[in-house]
């Protein structure tokens, strides 16, 4: 499944509170399963391919090496750029 980048207002890392909840994005329903343990890939600039190991060190130091979340599809559906992201109760 592709990645989603969500512009979420409020706290610095609201995705931490999403674990165990269902999100609706467009026609898709997704369960947020766990926080994402980052790997060395975050240190590579996708355009220049330059590496910056300081990025992973900062994530490890400030976020217990976790940034973002993993999810599982509950109900497949179409998603488009700009679709709202809603947490189900």
mmCIF file of N, CA, C and O in Angstrom:
data_model
loop_
_atom_site.group_PDB
_atom_site.id
_atom_site.type_symbol
_atom_site.label_atom_id
_atom_site.label_comp_id
_atom_site.label_asym_id
_atom_site.label_seq_id
_atom_site.Cartn_x
_atom_site.Cartn_y
_atom_site.Cartn_z
ATOM 1 N N UNK A 1 0.841 -1.178 0.000
ATOM 2 C CA UNK A 1 0.000 0.000 0.000
ATOM 3 C C UNK A 1 0.885 1.240 0.000
ATOM 4 O O UNK A 1 1.897 1.283 0.679
ATOM 5 N N UNK A 2 0.493 2.265 -0.696
ATOM 6 C CA UNK A 2 1.288 3.493 -0.718
ATOM 7 C C UNK A 2 1.242 4.223 0.615
ATOM 8 O O UNK A 2 0.408 3.956 1.467
ATOM 9 N N UNK A 3 2.170 5.146 0.736
ATOM 10 C CA UNK A 3 2.232 5.986 1.932
ATOM 11 C C UNK A 3 1.269 7.151 1.813
ATOM 12 O O UNK A 3 0.949 7.605 0.720
ATOM 13 N N UNK A 4 0.846 7.638 2.961
ATOM 14 C CA UNK A 4 0.040 8.854 3.036
ATOM 15 C C UNK A 4 0.810 9.878 3.843
ATOM 16 O O UNK A 4 1.394 9.549 4.867
ATOM 17 N N UNK A 5 0.790 11.103 3.402
ATOM 18 C CA UNK A 5 1.327 12.211 4.162
ATOM 19 C C UNK A 5 0.132 13.056 4.580
ATOM 20 O O UNK A 5 -0.596 13.571 3.734
ATOM 21 N N UNK A 6 -0.081 13.164 5.889
ATOM 22 C CA UNK A 6 -1.257 13.848 6.419
ATOM 23 C C UNK A 6 -0.810 15.140 7.101
ATOM 24 O O UNK A 6 0.069 15.123 7.964
ATOM 25 N N UNK A 7 -1.411 16.236 6.710
ATOM 26 C CA UNK A 7 -1.169 17.527 7.360
ATOM 27 C C UNK A 7 -2.175 17.641 8.499
ATOM 28 O O UNK A 7 -3.337 17.967 8.271
ATOM 29 N N UNK A 8 -1.728 17.310 9.716
ATOM 30 C CA UNK A 8 -2.625 17.267 10.869
ATOM 31 C C UNK A 8 -2.332 18.421 11.810
ATOM 32 O O UNK A 8 -1.198 18.582 12.259
ATOM 33 N N UNK A 9 -3.336 19.231 12.104
ATOM 34 C CA UNK A 9 -3.133 20.346 13.035
ATOM 35 C C UNK A 9 -3.017 19.844 14.470
ATOM 36 O O UNK A 9 -3.339 18.695 14.775
ATOM 37 N N UNK A 10 -2.555 20.713 15.336
ATOM 38 C CA UNK A 10 -2.504 20.359 16.757
ATOM 39 C C UNK A 10 -1.112 19.964 17.189
ATOM 40 O O UNK A 10 -0.132 20.557 16.761
ATOM 41 N N UNK A 11 -1.060 18.944 18.021
ATOM 42 C CA UNK A 11 0.205 18.481 18.585
ATOM 43 C C UNK A 11 1.237 18.204 17.502
ATOM 44 O O UNK A 11 0.905 17.999 16.348
ATOM 45 N N UNK A 12 2.488 18.119 17.927
ATOM 46 C CA UNK A 12 3.569 17.862 16.986
ATOM 47 C C UNK A 12 3.447 16.507 16.293
ATOM 48 O O UNK A 12 3.761 16.377 15.125
ATOM 49 N N UNK A 13 3.003 15.472 17.013
ATOM 50 C CA UNK A 13 2.939 14.117 16.464
ATOM 51 C C UNK A 13 1.593 13.485 16.801
ATOM 52 O O UNK A 13 1.513 12.534 17.580
ATOM 53 N N UNK A 14 0.512 13.956 16.198
ATOM 54 C CA UNK A 14 -0.818 13.444 16.548
ATOM 55 C C UNK A 14 -1.003 11.974 16.188
ATOM 56 O O UNK A 14 -1.849 11.289 16.763
ATOM 57 N N UNK A 15 -0.196 11.445 15.264
ATOM 58 C CA UNK A 15 -0.348 10.050 14.863
ATOM 59 C C UNK A 15 -0.121 9.076 16.014
ATOM 60 O O UNK A 15 -0.611 7.950 15.994
ATOM 61 N N UNK A 16 0.605 9.507 17.049
ATOM 62 C CA UNK A 16 0.806 8.635 18.216
ATOM 63 C C UNK A 16 -0.531 8.251 18.848
ATOM 64 O O UNK A 16 -0.701 7.133 19.326
ATOM 65 N N UNK A 17 -1.484 9.161 18.850
ATOM 66 C CA UNK A 17 -2.800 8.916 19.461
ATOM 67 C C UNK A 17 -3.742 8.155 18.521
ATOM 68 O O UNK A 17 -4.836 7.771 18.932
ATOM 69 N N UNK A 18 -3.344 7.927 17.281
ATOM 70 C CA UNK A 18 -4.200 7.233 16.323
ATOM 71 C C UNK A 18 -4.102 5.715 16.433
ATOM 72 O O UNK A 18 -4.954 5.001 15.910
ATOM 73 N N UNK A 19 -3.045 5.208 17.083
ATOM 74 C CA UNK A 19 -2.830 3.758 17.158
ATOM 75 C C UNK A 19 -4.047 3.094 17.812
ATOM 76 O O UNK A 19 -4.520 3.525 18.863
ATOM 77 N N UNK A 20 -4.570 2.053 17.137
ATOM 78 C CA UNK A 20 -5.750 1.340 17.601
ATOM 79 C C UNK A 20 -7.058 1.912 17.091
ATOM 80 O O UNK A 20 -8.117 1.346 17.319
ATOM 81 N N UNK A 21 -7.006 3.015 16.384
ATOM 82 C CA UNK A 21 -8.214 3.668 15.879
ATOM 83 C C UNK A 21 -8.383 3.415 14.388
ATOM 84 O O UNK A 21 -7.458 3.020 13.699
ATOM 85 N N UNK A 22 -9.579 3.673 13.895
ATOM 86 C CA UNK A 22 -9.893 3.554 12.468
ATOM 87 C C UNK A 22 -9.924 4.953 11.870
ATOM 88 O O UNK A 22 -10.553 5.861 12.416
ATOM 89 N N UNK A 23 -9.242 5.114 10.746
ATOM 90 C CA UNK A 23 -9.262 6.370 9.996
ATOM 91 C C UNK A 23 -10.044 6.167 8.711
ATOM 92 O O UNK A 23 -9.972 5.108 8.098
ATOM 93 N N UNK A 24 -10.747 7.204 8.323
ATOM 94 C CA UNK A 24 -11.408 7.223 7.024
ATOM 95 C C UNK A 24 -10.697 8.288 6.191
ATOM 96 O O UNK A 24 -10.572 9.438 6.604
ATOM 97 N N UNK A 25 -10.220 7.867 5.015
ATOM 98 C CA UNK A 25 -9.562 8.778 4.075
ATOM 99 C C UNK A 25 -10.245 8.555 2.736
ATOM 100 O O UNK A 25 -10.093 7.490 2.136
ATOM 101 N N UNK A 26 -11.026 9.515 2.286
ATOM 102 C CA UNK A 26 -11.819 9.311 1.078
ATOM 103 C C UNK A 26 -12.748 8.126 1.304
ATOM 104 O O UNK A 26 -13.449 8.047 2.305
ATOM 105 N N UNK A 27 -12.723 7.138 0.410
ATOM 106 C CA UNK A 27 -13.557 5.947 0.554
ATOM 107 C C UNK A 27 -12.876 4.810 1.301
ATOM 108 O O UNK A 27 -13.447 3.740 1.473
ATOM 109 N N UNK A 28 -11.656 5.023 1.759
ATOM 110 C CA UNK A 28 -10.857 4.008 2.436
ATOM 111 C C UNK A 28 -11.057 4.064 3.950
ATOM 112 O O UNK A 28 -11.167 5.147 4.518
ATOM 113 N N UNK A 29 -11.125 2.897 4.577
ATOM 114 C CA UNK A 29 -11.073 2.818 6.041
ATOM 115 C C UNK A 29 -9.828 2.018 6.400
ATOM 116 O O UNK A 29 -9.600 0.944 5.856
ATOM 117 N N UNK A 30 -9.019 2.579 7.306
ATOM 118 C CA UNK A 30 -7.743 1.988 7.672
ATOM 119 C C UNK A 30 -7.599 1.965 9.184
ATOM 120 O O UNK A 30 -7.869 2.953 9.855
ATOM 121 N N UNK A 31 -7.183 0.817 9.713
ATOM 122 C CA UNK A 31 -6.887 0.711 11.149
ATOM 123 C C UNK A 31 -5.414 1.085 11.344
ATOM 124 O O UNK A 31 -4.535 0.561 10.651
ATOM 125 N N UNK A 32 -5.129 1.968 12.266
ATOM 126 C CA UNK A 32 -3.751 2.337 12.583
ATOM 127 C C UNK A 32 -3.244 1.315 13.596
ATOM 128 O O UNK A 32 -3.750 1.238 14.716
ATOM 129 N N UNK A 33 -2.263 0.515 13.179
ATOM 130 C CA UNK A 33 -1.822 -0.628 13.971
ATOM 131 C C UNK A 33 -0.698 -0.331 14.954
ATOM 132 O O UNK A 33 -0.710 -0.821 16.078
ATOM 133 N N UNK A 34 0.303 0.408 14.520
ATOM 134 C CA UNK A 34 1.448 0.653 15.399
ATOM 135 C C UNK A 34 2.281 1.818 14.891
ATOM 136 O O UNK A 34 2.173 2.212 13.736
ATOM 137 N N UNK A 35 3.108 2.342 15.785
ATOM 138 C CA UNK A 35 4.057 3.382 15.397
ATOM 139 C C UNK A 35 5.139 2.757 14.525
ATOM 140 O O UNK A 35 5.487 1.596 14.681
ATOM 141 N N UNK A 36 5.658 3.530 13.601
ATOM 142 C CA UNK A 36 6.618 3.068 12.604
ATOM 143 C C UNK A 36 8.046 3.215 13.117
ATOM 144 O O UNK A 36 8.481 4.322 13.427
ATOM 145 N N UNK A 37 8.763 2.098 13.200
ATOM 146 C CA UNK A 37 10.180 2.154 13.559
ATOM 147 C C UNK A 37 10.975 2.484 12.305
ATOM 148 O O UNK A 37 10.906 1.765 11.304
ATOM 149 N N UNK A 38 11.679 3.590 12.334
ATOM 150 C CA UNK A 38 12.357 4.094 11.139
ATOM 151 C C UNK A 38 13.659 3.353 10.873
ATOM 152 O O UNK A 38 14.311 2.839 11.783
ATOM 153 N N UNK A 39 14.055 3.350 9.598
ATOM 154 C CA UNK A 39 15.302 2.713 9.175
ATOM 155 C C UNK A 39 16.172 3.752 8.465
ATOM 156 O O UNK A 39 15.806 4.914 8.340
ATOM 157 N N UNK A 40 17.279 3.300 7.956
ATOM 158 C CA UNK A 40 18.257 4.176 7.329
ATOM 159 C C UNK A 40 17.717 4.903 6.093
ATOM 160 O O UNK A 40 18.258 5.927 5.672
ATOM 161 N N UNK A 41 16.626 4.424 5.503
ATOM 162 C CA UNK A 41 16.090 5.058 4.288
ATOM 163 C C UNK A 41 15.708 6.518 4.511
ATOM 164 O O UNK A 41 15.748 7.311 3.563
ATOM 165 N N UNK A 42 15.342 6.910 5.742
ATOM 166 C CA UNK A 42 14.976 8.310 5.981
ATOM 167 C C UNK A 42 16.166 9.244 5.856
ATOM 168 O O UNK A 42 16.000 10.451 5.796
ATOM 169 N N UNK A 43 17.370 8.691 5.813
ATOM 170 C CA UNK A 43 18.567 9.532 5.711
ATOM 171 C C UNK A 43 18.930 9.866 4.261
ATOM 172 O O UNK A 43 19.841 10.642 4.027
ATOM 173 N N UNK A 44 18.216 9.272 3.299
ATOM 174 C CA UNK A 44 18.556 9.449 1.883
ATOM 175 C C UNK A 44 17.589 10.427 1.223
ATOM 176 O O UNK A 44 16.383 10.206 1.215
ATOM 177 N N UNK A 45 18.129 11.498 0.671
ATOM 178 C CA UNK A 45 17.319 12.465 -0.067
ATOM 179 C C UNK A 45 16.858 11.799 -1.368
ATOM 180 O O UNK A 45 17.698 11.342 -2.153
ATOM 181 N N UNK A 46 15.538 11.714 -1.628
ATOM 182 C CA UNK A 46 15.054 11.008 -2.813
ATOM 183 C C UNK A 46 15.424 11.682 -4.130
ATOM 184 O O UNK A 46 15.405 11.037 -5.179
ATOM 185 N N UNK A 47 15.784 12.943 -4.104
ATOM 186 C CA UNK A 47 16.135 13.654 -5.340
ATOM 187 C C UNK A 47 17.638 13.572 -5.606
ATOM 188 O O UNK A 47 18.073 13.191 -6.689
ATOM 189 N N UNK A 48 18.442 13.911 -4.584
ATOM 190 C CA UNK A 48 19.899 13.971 -4.787
ATOM 191 C C UNK A 48 20.609 12.675 -4.414
ATOM 192 O O UNK A 48 21.768 12.491 -4.772
ATOM 193 N N UNK A 49 19.944 11.812 -3.655
ATOM 194 C CA UNK A 49 20.504 10.569 -3.117
ATOM 195 C C UNK A 49 21.609 10.810 -2.084
ATOM 196 O O UNK A 49 22.297 9.878 -1.673
ATOM 197 N N UNK A 50 21.757 12.045 -1.640
ATOM 198 C CA UNK A 50 22.719 12.337 -0.568
ATOM 199 C C UNK A 50 22.175 11.800 0.748
ATOM 200 O O UNK A 50 20.976 11.821 0.995
ATOM 201 N N UNK A 51 23.095 11.346 1.585
ATOM 202 C CA UNK A 51 22.714 10.791 2.890
ATOM 203 C C UNK A 51 23.003 11.791 4.000
ATOM 204 O O UNK A 51 24.001 12.492 3.967
ATOM 205 N N UNK A 52 22.113 11.812 4.985
ATOM 206 C CA UNK A 52 22.301 12.654 6.165
ATOM 207 C C UNK A 52 21.955 11.830 7.398
ATOM 208 O O UNK A 52 20.805 11.789 7.824
ATOM 209 N N UNK A 53 22.948 11.149 7.992
ATOM 210 C CA UNK A 53 22.693 10.286 9.136
ATOM 211 C C UNK A 53 22.151 11.033 10.358
ATOM 212 O O UNK A 53 21.555 10.426 11.251
ATOM 213 N N UNK A 54 22.294 12.349 10.399
ATOM 214 C CA UNK A 54 21.785 13.129 11.526
ATOM 215 C C UNK A 54 20.260 13.018 11.634
ATOM 216 O O UNK A 54 19.710 13.131 12.729
ATOM 217 N N UNK A 55 19.584 12.762 10.522
ATOM 218 C CA UNK A 55 18.121 12.641 10.539
ATOM 219 C C UNK A 55 17.700 11.448 11.379
ATOM 220 O O UNK A 55 16.867 11.564 12.274
ATOM 221 N N UNK A 56 18.291 10.283 11.122
ATOM 222 C CA UNK A 56 17.940 9.089 11.878
ATOM 223 C C UNK A 56 18.379 9.208 13.336
ATOM 224 O O UNK A 56 17.662 8.772 14.236
ATOM 225 N N UNK A 57 19.523 9.829 13.581
ATOM 226 C CA UNK A 57 19.957 10.037 14.969
ATOM 227 C C UNK A 57 18.957 10.894 15.736
ATOM 228 O O UNK A 57 18.629 10.609 16.887
ATOM 229 N N UNK A 58 18.433 11.939 15.086
ATOM 230 C CA UNK A 58 17.451 12.806 15.748
ATOM 231 C C UNK A 58 16.152 12.045 16.025
ATOM 232 O O UNK A 58 15.561 12.188 17.106
ATOM 233 N N UNK A 59 15.701 11.232 15.081
ATOM 234 C CA UNK A 59 14.481 10.439 15.297
ATOM 235 C C UNK A 59 14.697 9.457 16.444
ATOM 236 O O UNK A 59 13.824 9.287 17.298
ATOM 237 N N UNK A 60 15.870 8.822 16.480
ATOM 238 C CA UNK A 60 16.170 7.872 17.555
ATOM 239 C C UNK A 60 16.201 8.583 18.913
ATOM 240 O O UNK A 60 15.629 8.103 19.891
ATOM 241 N N UNK A 61 16.832 9.724 18.962
ATOM 242 C CA UNK A 61 16.985 10.463 20.221
ATOM 243 C C UNK A 61 15.663 11.063 20.699
ATOM 244 O O UNK A 61 15.313 10.943 21.873
ATOM 245 N N UNK A 62 14.919 11.674 19.806
ATOM 246 C CA UNK A 62 13.742 12.437 20.214
ATOM 247 C C UNK A 62 12.431 11.672 20.134
ATOM 248 O O UNK A 62 11.446 12.064 20.765
ATOM 249 N N UNK A 63 12.405 10.561 19.363
ATOM 250 C CA UNK A 63 11.138 9.863 19.143
ATOM 251 C C UNK A 63 11.250 8.353 19.348
ATOM 252 O O UNK A 63 10.459 7.596 18.812
ATOM 253 N N UNK A 64 12.274 7.897 20.092
ATOM 254 C CA UNK A 64 12.453 6.466 20.342
ATOM 255 C C UNK A 64 12.551 5.691 19.029
ATOM 256 O O UNK A 64 12.072 4.571 18.905
ATOM 257 N N UNK A 65 13.140 6.317 18.026
ATOM 258 C CA UNK A 65 13.329 5.763 16.684
ATOM 259 C C UNK A 65 12.008 5.457 15.963
ATOM 260 O O UNK A 65 11.950 4.629 15.070
ATOM 261 N N UNK A 66 10.933 6.125 16.371
ATOM 262 C CA UNK A 66 9.628 5.892 15.743
ATOM 263 C C UNK A 66 9.068 7.223 15.239
ATOM 264 O O UNK A 66 9.059 8.208 15.949
ATOM 265 N N UNK A 67 8.591 7.184 13.998
ATOM 266 C CA UNK A 67 8.009 8.376 13.390
ATOM 267 C C UNK A 67 7.040 7.907 12.317
ATOM 268 O O UNK A 67 7.423 7.175 11.410
ATOM 269 N N UNK A 68 5.781 8.272 12.451
ATOM 270 C CA UNK A 68 4.755 7.791 11.531
ATOM 271 C C UNK A 68 4.093 6.546 12.101
ATOM 272 O O UNK A 68 4.392 6.131 13.226
ATOM 273 N N UNK A 69 3.186 5.963 11.325
ATOM 274 C CA UNK A 69 2.447 4.788 11.783
ATOM 275 C C UNK A 69 2.246 3.803 10.630
ATOM 276 O O UNK A 69 2.318 4.166 9.465
ATOM 277 N N UNK A 70 2.010 2.555 11.004
ATOM 278 C CA UNK A 70 1.616 1.515 10.051
ATOM 279 C C UNK A 70 0.118 1.297 10.182
ATOM 280 O O UNK A 70 -0.433 1.394 11.284
ATOM 281 N N UNK A 71 -0.523 0.946 9.080
ATOM 282 C CA UNK A 71 -1.951 0.677 9.128
ATOM 283 C C UNK A 71 -2.331 -0.509 8.274
ATOM 284 O O UNK A 71 -1.549 -0.957 7.431
ATOM 285 N N UNK A 72 -3.541 -1.024 8.518
ATOM 286 C CA UNK A 72 -4.100 -2.129 7.750
ATOM 287 C C UNK A 72 -5.442 -1.703 7.177
ATOM 288 O O UNK A 72 -6.217 -1.013 7.855
ATOM 289 N N UNK A 73 -5.719 -2.140 5.972
ATOM 290 C CA UNK A 73 -6.979 -1.802 5.320
ATOM 291 C C UNK A 73 -8.128 -2.554 5.990
ATOM 292 O O UNK A 73 -8.084 -3.768 6.135
ATOM 293 N N UNK A 74 -9.138 -1.811 6.395
ATOM 294 C CA UNK A 74 -10.370 -2.386 6.940
ATOM 295 C C UNK A 74 -11.404 -2.484 5.819
ATOM 296 O O UNK A 74 -12.116 -3.467 5.701
ATOM 297 N N UNK A 75 -11.462 -1.431 5.004
ATOM 298 C CA UNK A 75 -12.382 -1.384 3.868
ATOM 299 C C UNK A 75 -11.687 -0.647 2.735
ATOM 300 O O UNK A 75 -11.359 0.530 2.873
ATOM 301 N N UNK A 76 -11.417 -1.310 1.618
ATOM 302 C CA UNK A 76 -10.759 -0.639 0.503
ATOM 303 C C UNK A 76 -11.629 0.486 -0.051
ATOM 304 O O UNK A 76 -12.859 0.447 0.059
ATOM 305 N N UNK A 77 -10.985 1.459 -0.640
ATOM 306 C CA UNK A 77 -11.713 2.558 -1.260
ATOM 307 C C UNK A 77 -10.764 3.495 -1.962
ATOM 308 O O UNK A 77 -9.549 3.446 -1.765
ATOM 309 N N UNK A 78 -11.316 4.351 -2.762
ATOM 310 C CA UNK A 78 -10.528 5.301 -3.530
ATOM 311 C C UNK A 78 -10.135 6.485 -2.653
ATOM 312 O O UNK A 78 -10.936 6.992 -1.863
ATOM 313 N N UNK A 79 -8.897 6.937 -2.825
ATOM 314 C CA UNK A 79 -8.351 8.074 -2.080
ATOM 315 C C UNK A 79 -7.795 9.074 -3.082
ATOM 316 O O UNK A 79 -7.166 8.677 -4.064
ATOM 317 N N UNK A 80 -8.021 10.359 -2.832
ATOM 318 C CA UNK A 80 -7.493 11.416 -3.701
ATOM 319 C C UNK A 80 -6.789 12.470 -2.858
ATOM 320 O O UNK A 80 -7.123 12.663 -1.682
ATOM 321 N N UNK A 81 -5.826 13.124 -3.461
ATOM 322 C CA UNK A 81 -5.143 14.227 -2.782
ATOM 323 C C UNK A 81 -6.184 15.230 -2.317
ATOM 324 O O UNK A 81 -7.100 15.594 -3.071
ATOM 325 N N UNK A 82 -6.087 15.645 -1.071
ATOM 326 C CA UNK A 82 -7.008 16.625 -0.518
ATOM 327 C C UNK A 82 -8.189 16.011 0.227
ATOM 328 O O UNK A 82 -8.954 16.733 0.865
ATOM 329 N N UNK A 83 -8.358 14.677 0.155
ATOM 330 C CA UNK A 83 -9.430 14.047 0.922
ATOM 331 C C UNK A 83 -9.214 14.289 2.409
ATOM 332 O O UNK A 83 -8.081 14.214 2.883
ATOM 333 N N UNK A 84 -10.290 14.550 3.143
ATOM 334 C CA UNK A 84 -10.133 14.728 4.583
ATOM 335 C C UNK A 84 -9.777 13.404 5.252
ATOM 336 O O UNK A 84 -10.133 12.328 4.772
ATOM 337 N N UNK A 85 -9.055 13.503 6.345
ATOM 338 C CA UNK A 85 -8.712 12.352 7.172
ATOM 339 C C UNK A 85 -9.517 12.474 8.446
ATOM 340 O O UNK A 85 -9.419 13.474 9.157
ATOM 341 N N UNK A 86 -10.352 11.478 8.714
ATOM 342 C CA UNK A 86 -11.235 11.535 9.883
ATOM 343 C C UNK A 86 -11.020 10.302 10.736
ATOM 344 O O UNK A 86 -10.936 9.182 10.225
ATOM 345 N N UNK A 87 -10.948 10.491 12.045
ATOM 346 C CA UNK A 87 -10.885 9.377 12.982
ATOM 347 C C UNK A 87 -12.291 8.962 13.350
ATOM 348 O O UNK A 87 -13.111 9.809 13.685
ATOM 349 N N UNK A 88 -12.574 7.669 13.280
ATOM 350 C CA UNK A 88 -13.883 7.185 13.691
ATOM 351 C C UNK A 88 -13.918 7.117 15.220
ATOM 352 O O UNK A 88 -12.883 6.900 15.844
ATOM 353 N N UNK A 89 -15.113 7.297 15.796
ATOM 354 C CA UNK A 89 -15.207 7.232 17.276
ATOM 355 C C UNK A 89 -14.863 5.860 17.811
ATOM 356 O O UNK A 89 -14.888 4.889 17.156
#
